Each structure stands twice: as structure tokens, then as C-alpha cells.
Tab-separated table of C-alpha atoms in Angstrom:
chain	number	residue	atom	x	y	z
A	1	MET	CA	224.610	60.365	-110.239
A	2	GLN	CA	223.439	63.209	-112.471
A	3	ILE	CA	225.922	65.593	-110.870
A	4	ILE	CA	228.870	63.214	-111.162
A	5	ARG	CA	228.005	62.331	-114.771
A	6	ARG	CA	227.768	66.002	-115.746
A	7	MET	CA	230.891	66.872	-113.758
A	8	GLU	CA	232.918	64.252	-115.609
A	9	THR	CA	231.539	65.395	-118.961
A	10	ALA	CA	232.586	68.933	-118.047
A	11	ALA	CA	236.032	67.685	-117.066
A	12	SER	CA	236.361	65.993	-120.448
A	13	ASN	CA	235.458	69.211	-122.249
A	14	LEU	CA	237.802	71.291	-120.084
A	15	TYR	CA	240.611	68.849	-120.825
A	16	LYS	CA	240.000	69.067	-124.560
A	17	SER	CA	240.116	72.866	-124.328
A	18	LYS	CA	243.423	72.594	-122.362
A	19	VAL	CA	242.043	74.146	-119.171
A	20	ILE	CA	242.824	70.804	-117.516
A	21	ARG	CA	246.216	69.266	-118.231
A	22	GLY	CA	248.176	66.245	-117.113
A	23	PHE	CA	246.437	63.026	-116.103
A	24	CYS	CA	242.655	62.836	-115.900
A	25	HIS	CA	240.743	59.606	-115.233
A	26	LEU	CA	236.955	59.873	-115.548
A	27	TYR	CA	234.304	57.951	-113.589
A	28	SER	CA	231.397	58.126	-116.063
A	29	GLY	CA	229.468	54.855	-116.039
A	30	GLN	CA	230.620	53.896	-112.551
A	31	GLU	CA	228.499	56.373	-110.566
A	32	ALA	CA	226.379	53.710	-108.876
A	33	CYS	CA	229.478	52.315	-107.157
A	34	CYS	CA	230.508	55.329	-105.088
A	35	ILE	CA	226.964	56.565	-104.417
A	36	GLY	CA	225.562	53.170	-103.489
A	37	MET	CA	228.436	52.490	-101.114
A	38	GLU	CA	228.338	55.931	-99.516
A	39	ALA	CA	224.623	55.457	-98.830
A	40	ALA	CA	225.381	52.325	-96.791
A	41	ILE	CA	228.136	53.582	-94.464
A	42	ASP	CA	228.682	56.317	-91.884
A	43	LYS	CA	230.308	59.646	-92.704
A	44	ASP	CA	233.058	58.866	-90.188
A	45	ASP	CA	233.931	55.590	-91.874
A	46	SER	CA	237.020	55.877	-94.050
A	47	ILE	CA	237.489	55.686	-97.812
A	48	ILE	CA	240.667	55.296	-99.819
A	49	THR	CA	240.637	54.757	-103.570
A	50	ALA	CA	242.697	54.863	-106.755
A	51	TYR	CA	243.204	57.634	-109.296
A	52	ARG	CA	239.653	57.447	-110.769
A	53	CYS	CA	238.498	59.423	-107.777
A	54	HIS	CA	236.363	62.434	-108.756
A	55	GLY	CA	233.071	60.717	-107.935
A	56	TRP	CA	234.281	59.590	-104.538
A	57	THR	CA	235.615	63.046	-103.780
A	58	TYR	CA	232.164	64.502	-104.387
A	59	MET	CA	230.510	61.831	-102.225
A	60	ARG	CA	232.867	62.662	-99.377
A	61	GLY	CA	231.497	66.207	-99.266
A	62	VAL	CA	233.760	68.170	-101.607
A	63	PRO	CA	231.762	70.591	-103.824
A	64	VAL	CA	231.853	70.241	-107.615
A	65	ALA	CA	233.506	73.651	-107.947
A	66	GLU	CA	236.439	72.604	-105.749
A	67	ILE	CA	236.867	69.390	-107.735
A	68	LEU	CA	236.901	71.078	-111.142
A	69	CYS	CA	239.134	73.866	-109.828
A	70	GLU	CA	241.551	71.246	-108.555
A	71	LEU	CA	241.548	69.563	-111.936
A	72	ALA	CA	242.331	72.934	-113.530
A	73	GLY	CA	245.148	73.609	-111.043
A	74	ARG	CA	243.389	76.560	-109.403
A	75	LYS	CA	244.169	77.776	-105.909
A	76	THR	CA	240.510	77.290	-104.963
A	77	GLY	CA	240.726	73.556	-105.655
A	78	CYS	CA	240.236	71.037	-102.861
A	79	SER	CA	244.017	70.408	-102.757
A	80	LYS	CA	244.851	74.058	-103.496
A	81	GLY	CA	245.666	73.229	-107.112
A	82	LYS	CA	248.588	70.999	-106.157
A	83	GLY	CA	247.026	67.582	-106.449
A	84	GLY	CA	245.198	67.502	-109.739
A	85	SER	CA	243.054	64.604	-110.882
A	86	MET	CA	244.638	61.871	-108.774
A	87	HIS	CA	245.155	63.520	-105.395
A	88	MET	CA	241.982	64.809	-103.772
A	89	TYR	CA	241.066	64.511	-100.119
A	90	GLY	CA	238.164	65.109	-97.739
A	91	HIS	CA	236.666	64.066	-94.418
A	92	GLU	CA	237.895	60.520	-93.671
A	93	TYR	CA	238.798	60.382	-97.338
A	94	TYR	CA	242.411	59.478	-97.957
A	95	GLY	CA	242.425	60.222	-101.606
A	96	GLY	CA	242.821	59.198	-104.948
A	97	ASN	CA	246.214	57.575	-105.159
A	98	GLY	CA	248.306	57.557	-108.321
A	99	ILE	CA	250.391	54.419	-107.688
A	100	VAL	CA	248.515	51.361	-108.927
A	101	GLY	CA	247.388	49.206	-106.007
A	102	ALA	CA	249.341	51.122	-103.367
A	103	GLN	CA	246.169	52.398	-101.692
A	104	VAL	CA	245.191	48.848	-100.656
A	105	PRO	CA	247.849	48.388	-97.917
A	106	LEU	CA	247.259	52.002	-96.878
A	107	GLY	CA	243.580	51.146	-96.446
A	108	ALA	CA	244.498	48.218	-94.218
A	109	GLY	CA	246.582	50.625	-92.140
A	110	ILE	CA	243.596	52.943	-91.737
A	111	ALA	CA	241.475	49.948	-90.680
A	112	LEU	CA	244.184	48.975	-88.176
A	113	ALA	CA	243.967	52.480	-86.698
A	114	HIS	CA	240.197	52.110	-86.289
A	115	LYS	CA	240.624	48.747	-84.572
A	116	TYR	CA	243.387	50.090	-82.323
A	117	ARG	CA	241.168	52.989	-81.255
A	118	GLY	CA	238.124	50.769	-80.805
A	119	ASN	CA	235.882	53.359	-82.432
A	120	GLY	CA	233.666	50.934	-84.370
A	121	LYS	CA	234.560	52.492	-87.731
A	122	ILE	CA	235.570	50.686	-90.896
A	123	CYS	CA	237.666	51.436	-93.973
A	124	ILE	CA	236.730	50.779	-97.585
A	125	ALA	CA	239.791	50.305	-99.799
A	126	LEU	CA	238.976	50.429	-103.512
A	127	TYR	CA	241.079	49.328	-106.466
A	128	GLY	CA	240.558	48.360	-110.092
A	129	ASP	CA	240.712	45.045	-111.906
A	130	GLY	CA	244.226	45.897	-113.118
A	131	ALA	CA	245.484	46.604	-109.616
A	132	ALA	CA	243.926	43.329	-108.429
A	133	ASN	CA	246.948	41.551	-109.938
A	134	GLN	CA	249.415	43.450	-107.744
A	135	GLY	CA	251.337	41.411	-105.203
A	136	GLN	CA	250.826	44.005	-102.490
A	137	VAL	CA	247.073	43.372	-102.679
A	138	PHE	CA	247.554	39.717	-101.676
A	139	GLU	CA	250.039	40.658	-98.965
A	140	THR	CA	247.439	43.038	-97.582
A	141	TYR	CA	244.767	40.341	-97.614
A	142	ASN	CA	247.043	38.204	-95.461
A	143	MET	CA	247.705	40.885	-92.858
A	144	ALA	CA	244.093	42.044	-92.804
A	145	LYS	CA	242.779	38.557	-92.065
A	146	LEU	CA	245.606	37.760	-89.675
A	147	TRP	CA	244.567	40.753	-87.578
A	148	ASP	CA	240.844	40.660	-88.515
A	149	LEU	CA	240.871	44.271	-89.607
A	150	PRO	CA	237.567	46.127	-90.194
A	151	CYS	CA	238.204	46.601	-93.900
A	152	ILE	CA	236.137	46.097	-97.055
A	153	PHE	CA	238.335	45.480	-100.081
A	154	VAL	CA	236.443	46.586	-103.196
A	155	CYS	CA	237.499	45.717	-106.734
A	156	GLU	CA	235.758	48.065	-109.142
A	157	ASN	CA	235.901	45.748	-112.134
A	158	ASN	CA	235.119	47.906	-115.156
A	159	GLY	CA	236.273	45.267	-117.588
A	160	TYR	CA	239.491	46.894	-118.733
A	161	GLY	CA	242.842	47.949	-117.362
A	162	MET	CA	245.045	50.405	-119.218
A	163	GLY	CA	244.181	49.293	-122.741
A	164	THR	CA	243.767	45.626	-121.848
A	165	SER	CA	240.658	43.561	-121.167
A	166	VAL	CA	240.514	41.603	-117.925
A	167	GLU	CA	240.543	38.309	-119.862
A	168	ARG	CA	243.946	39.163	-121.353
A	169	ALA	CA	245.419	40.243	-118.023
A	170	ALA	CA	244.304	37.619	-115.524
A	171	ALA	CA	244.109	33.812	-115.455
A	172	THR	CA	240.960	34.139	-113.353
A	173	THR	CA	238.659	37.152	-113.449
A	174	GLU	CA	236.602	36.095	-110.424
A	175	TYR	CA	238.125	38.880	-108.359
A	176	HIS	CA	235.820	38.352	-105.378
A	177	THR	CA	237.355	34.900	-104.823
A	178	ARG	CA	240.927	36.105	-104.642
A	179	GLY	CA	240.854	36.733	-100.918
A	180	ASP	CA	241.188	32.943	-100.507
A	181	PHE	CA	240.592	32.789	-96.730
A	182	ILE	CA	238.671	36.092	-96.859
A	183	PRO	CA	235.019	35.762	-97.940
A	184	GLY	CA	233.954	37.612	-101.067
A	185	ILE	CA	230.785	38.640	-102.884
A	186	LYS	CA	230.128	39.668	-106.485
A	187	VAL	CA	227.798	42.619	-107.023
A	188	ASP	CA	226.157	44.329	-110.000
A	189	GLY	CA	227.991	47.643	-109.876
A	190	MET	CA	225.613	49.265	-112.353
A	191	ASP	CA	222.613	49.025	-109.997
A	192	ILE	CA	222.790	51.574	-107.198
A	193	LEU	CA	220.270	49.770	-104.983
A	194	THR	CA	222.119	46.471	-105.303
A	195	VAL	CA	225.397	48.185	-104.427
A	196	ARG	CA	223.830	49.835	-101.383
A	197	GLU	CA	222.352	46.624	-99.991
A	198	ALA	CA	225.502	44.592	-100.616
A	199	THR	CA	227.577	47.270	-98.896
A	200	LYS	CA	225.254	47.258	-95.895
A	201	PHE	CA	225.869	43.534	-95.572
A	202	ALA	CA	229.637	43.892	-95.955
A	203	ALA	CA	229.800	46.801	-93.496
A	204	ASP	CA	227.809	44.900	-90.869
A	205	PHE	CA	230.032	41.869	-91.400
A	206	THR	CA	233.345	43.618	-90.851
A	207	ARG	CA	232.053	46.056	-88.230
A	208	SER	CA	230.945	43.125	-86.066
A	209	GLY	CA	234.523	41.909	-85.680
A	210	LYS	CA	234.482	39.127	-88.282
A	211	GLY	CA	237.413	40.605	-90.156
A	212	PRO	CA	237.769	41.786	-93.749
A	213	ILE	CA	235.570	40.996	-96.733
A	214	VAL	CA	236.127	41.359	-100.488
A	215	MET	CA	233.555	42.901	-102.843
A	216	GLU	CA	233.753	42.810	-106.620
A	217	LEU	CA	231.604	45.449	-108.317
A	218	THR	CA	231.059	44.629	-111.985
A	219	THR	CA	230.817	48.023	-113.640
A	220	TYR	CA	231.885	49.814	-116.834
A	221	ARG	CA	233.701	52.977	-117.829
A	222	TYR	CA	232.440	54.936	-120.814
A	223	TYR	CA	235.637	56.894	-121.446
A	224	GLY	CA	239.107	55.531	-122.047
A	225	HIS	CA	241.472	54.633	-119.226
A	226	SER	CA	242.551	58.283	-119.129
A	227	MET	CA	242.058	61.257	-121.406
A	228	SER	CA	245.079	60.152	-123.466
A	229	ASP	CA	243.311	56.890	-124.273
A	230	PRO	CA	240.463	57.042	-126.824
A	231	GLY	CA	239.227	53.708	-125.467
A	232	THR	CA	238.375	52.314	-128.900
A	233	SER	CA	241.451	50.306	-129.872
A	234	TYR	CA	240.695	47.410	-127.497
A	235	ARG	CA	236.880	47.544	-127.516
A	236	SER	CA	234.270	48.548	-130.059
A	237	ARG	CA	232.091	51.640	-130.060
A	238	ASP	CA	229.127	49.297	-130.375
A	239	GLU	CA	230.059	47.689	-127.052
A	240	VAL	CA	230.135	51.037	-125.280
A	241	GLN	CA	226.819	52.085	-126.805
A	242	SER	CA	225.251	48.750	-125.887
A	243	VAL	CA	226.193	49.188	-122.228
A	244	ARG	CA	224.848	52.748	-122.268
A	245	LYS	CA	221.526	51.480	-123.608
A	246	THR	CA	221.095	48.382	-121.469
A	247	ARG	CA	223.042	48.831	-118.208
A	248	ASP	CA	223.441	52.560	-117.589
A	249	PRO	CA	223.043	53.212	-113.815
A	250	ILE	CA	221.248	56.543	-114.258
A	251	SER	CA	218.758	55.264	-116.820
A	252	GLY	CA	218.162	52.166	-114.712
A	253	LEU	CA	217.314	54.140	-111.600
A	254	ARG	CA	215.205	56.598	-113.582
A	255	GLU	CA	213.097	53.723	-114.893
A	256	LYS	CA	212.687	52.254	-111.401
A	257	LEU	CA	211.568	55.616	-109.992
A	258	LEU	CA	209.056	56.212	-112.768
A	259	ASP	CA	207.702	52.644	-112.811
A	260	SER	CA	207.231	52.592	-109.024
A	261	GLY	CA	205.570	56.011	-108.901
A	262	LEU	CA	208.220	57.367	-106.537
A	263	ALA	CA	208.932	60.150	-109.038
A	264	ASP	CA	207.367	61.578	-112.166
A	265	VAL	CA	208.909	63.103	-115.283
A	266	ASP	CA	208.860	66.607	-113.777
A	267	ASP	CA	210.757	65.389	-110.706
A	268	ILE	CA	213.427	63.861	-112.915
A	269	LYS	CA	213.737	67.011	-115.005
A	270	SER	CA	214.082	69.107	-111.848
A	271	ILE	CA	216.954	66.935	-110.631
A	272	GLU	CA	218.649	67.166	-114.018
A	273	ASN	CA	218.283	70.961	-114.143
A	274	GLU	CA	219.711	71.400	-110.641
A	275	ALA	CA	222.698	69.237	-111.550
A	276	LYS	CA	223.229	71.165	-114.781
A	277	GLN	CA	223.207	74.545	-113.011
A	278	GLU	CA	225.618	73.389	-110.293
A	279	VAL	CA	228.115	71.995	-112.779
A	280	GLU	CA	227.897	75.030	-115.085
A	281	ALA	CA	228.739	77.327	-112.163
A	282	ALA	CA	231.671	75.074	-111.255
A	283	VAL	CA	232.975	75.202	-114.833
A	284	LYS	CA	233.080	79.006	-114.697
A	285	ALA	CA	235.110	78.812	-111.487
A	286	ALA	CA	237.528	76.328	-113.061
A	287	GLN	CA	238.018	78.656	-116.009
A	288	GLY	CA	238.444	81.888	-114.088
A	289	ASP	CA	239.722	81.286	-110.551
A	290	PRO	CA	243.360	82.232	-109.774
A	291	ASP	CA	246.329	79.914	-110.040
A	292	PRO	CA	248.544	79.238	-107.009
A	293	THR	CA	251.416	81.670	-106.590
A	294	LEU	CA	255.060	80.677	-106.659
A	295	ASP	CA	255.244	81.093	-102.888
A	296	ASP	CA	252.588	78.402	-102.508
A	297	LEU	CA	255.218	75.852	-103.514
A	298	PHE	CA	256.573	76.059	-99.974
A	299	LEU	CA	253.259	75.775	-98.161
A	300	ASP	CA	251.723	72.522	-96.944
A	301	VAL	CA	255.093	70.855	-96.480
A	302	TYR	CA	254.336	70.726	-92.755
A	303	ALA	CA	251.029	70.927	-90.904
A	304	ASP	CA	251.762	74.391	-89.510
A	305	ASP	CA	253.169	75.960	-92.676
A	306	ASN	CA	250.693	78.814	-92.606
A	307	MET	CA	251.638	79.896	-89.086
A	308	ASP	CA	253.730	83.008	-88.616
A	309	GLY	CA	257.289	82.319	-87.622
A	310	HIS	CA	257.651	78.982	-89.377
A	311	LYS	CA	260.823	78.488	-91.394
A	312	ILE	CA	261.312	76.348	-94.458
A	313	ARG	CA	264.945	75.993	-95.377
A	314	GLY	CA	266.104	75.442	-98.939
A	315	CYS	CA	269.060	75.972	-101.233
A	316	ASP	CA	267.216	77.711	-104.069
A	317	ASN	CA	266.304	81.312	-104.757
A	318	TRP	CA	262.617	80.914	-103.914
A	319	SER	CA	262.732	79.402	-100.414
A	320	ARG	CA	260.992	81.488	-97.812
A	321	ASN	CA	262.777	82.288	-94.569
A	322	VAL	CA	259.961	83.681	-92.467
A	323	THR	CA	260.769	85.263	-89.113
A	324	ASN	CA	258.680	87.145	-86.593
């Protein structure tokens, strides 16, 4: 959680200094969600999420440097500088997805593949409270239950869509009940241990062949919807500060560790220093690594683009026509 929090703070600063451009959606405040869930599943289980994806990308094994370099459009980024904030991938990690709610039916498709192969794996499909109102989400619920797919549908309810509170956007904000015929549970998304245990239950449920399950994680984002949103026109600064003081996932876990004797102040400081050093090194890479070349535009169109002899046809002056 320390690494993700510092990584997102660094991303904010890099955006303000115009090293990062375009869209950038930060995960600060929601760290307990991705880390608690990752701790409860197998590495070969699948994840697909929305555009607020930096934390999940890190949890799926992508180094901080590759994430920040991707945000800065560097060739050393995890998507070679072509994806940016919303399109990062990793092992059994099918990205951040920029189209609101569209990752939910894709997640059901991944779960269908697992069931077809009989490999005992599951898929977690995450979406926000805003996307929960999309029709395709309810269509996916229907298919997933019809075929009893091994899928956990997770609504990361951070209280606000794009400039709108959940109360102004939905007639009912009990998102865990929206599966109708699919069971659902509501979880404190600011407590990493609660998230982990709830995910263990959900994973065991769907892995055992009982079909899909819905989880609602009540969480909070400290920044605006994206970097273009100051996040203060539809909520007060006092509200944000209150959540930081009373519900922050990092502070909460720190207190539990210290109170239980599982860690002392020096242990905590050591963790913080390690996170700081890792993120600082990644920031330097994001600032100084090379950009993709113009020729890179025509790579990664097909799986074998980097093989000698492959041709990419085009009608412009930059298309490569590679021959042996």
C-alpha cells in the first residue's frame, strides 16, 4: 500500500509537470481493494478492471518503473508507451479498460474460457459505482448466472462517479444486491484484512462451481475522478480530510500492526523508506527514458510483428514493407 500510494503521488506530480499527459486516473485511497483481493487469489486467476488501474497493474507483477514509464509514454513502459494510464497489462491481467463498464462482459468471457478449459481458475471483473448503472453489466449478470461462470463481479464503490455522488446517480446504491439472482456481499473496502477474507469466501464460492457472486467494496478516492477534475466541486475538502483521518487503509493497518506487536515503529519506517526509494528511482526513469520511435507505430499490430520478414501494408509514407 505504501508503494502504490507513493506511486500515485508521483504520478500526480509528474502530470502537473507535464511529463504525463492525457488521461490519468489515480487509485490513492483505494489501495486496500487491490492488495486485499490479490492476497486471496492465485497468480493464475484472472483480473480485468477499469481505467483506475495503476494499483492493480502493480499487484499483477509489473514494476513501478514500468508503470510510471508507461504513464509518461516511454518505450520502457509496460505497454511500450502506447497504452498510457488506462491500458496496462500483465500476467492474467487483461487491463485497465477505458470504456465505462465494457470490461464486465469481457470478464465474463474470460471466466467462460476458464470453465471451458476446466482449469479451476476464476476471473475477477472490477468496475466502479458509475459503471454499475450500465445495461451491459446486467446483461452480463444474466449470462454469467445462466452458465454459472466462475466470476466475481466487484463494484469498487468510491462514492462518486465523474463529478456526481452515487446518491444523485442511482435510485438504489446497494450495489451488491443488483445481481438479483446472483448472491452479493458488501465489504469495507478500506480494511485490507476484511477485503482479503471476503475475497477468500467469494473465490471459494465461485471456484466450487456455484456460479458468479457480486462484491461491493465501499472505498474512497482522495483525488478527483481524473487529473482534470479537482474533486472539490461536488464534495468538500473537509470530507476528504475526514476520510483520511478516520478510514485511511494505510493508517488503519499501521495501527493494527503496532497494537498487536506484529511490527514496531522501526519496521514501519523501514517499509516506508524502501517504498520511497523504489518510487524515486521509477520517477527518474519516467523522466529520462526514451520515447517510442515513429517506426514503433507499426509494431504490435499482430503477434509476430517483431519477426523478420513480416509485412505491414499501408497507404501512408511511414508504413514498413519488411522483406528478407
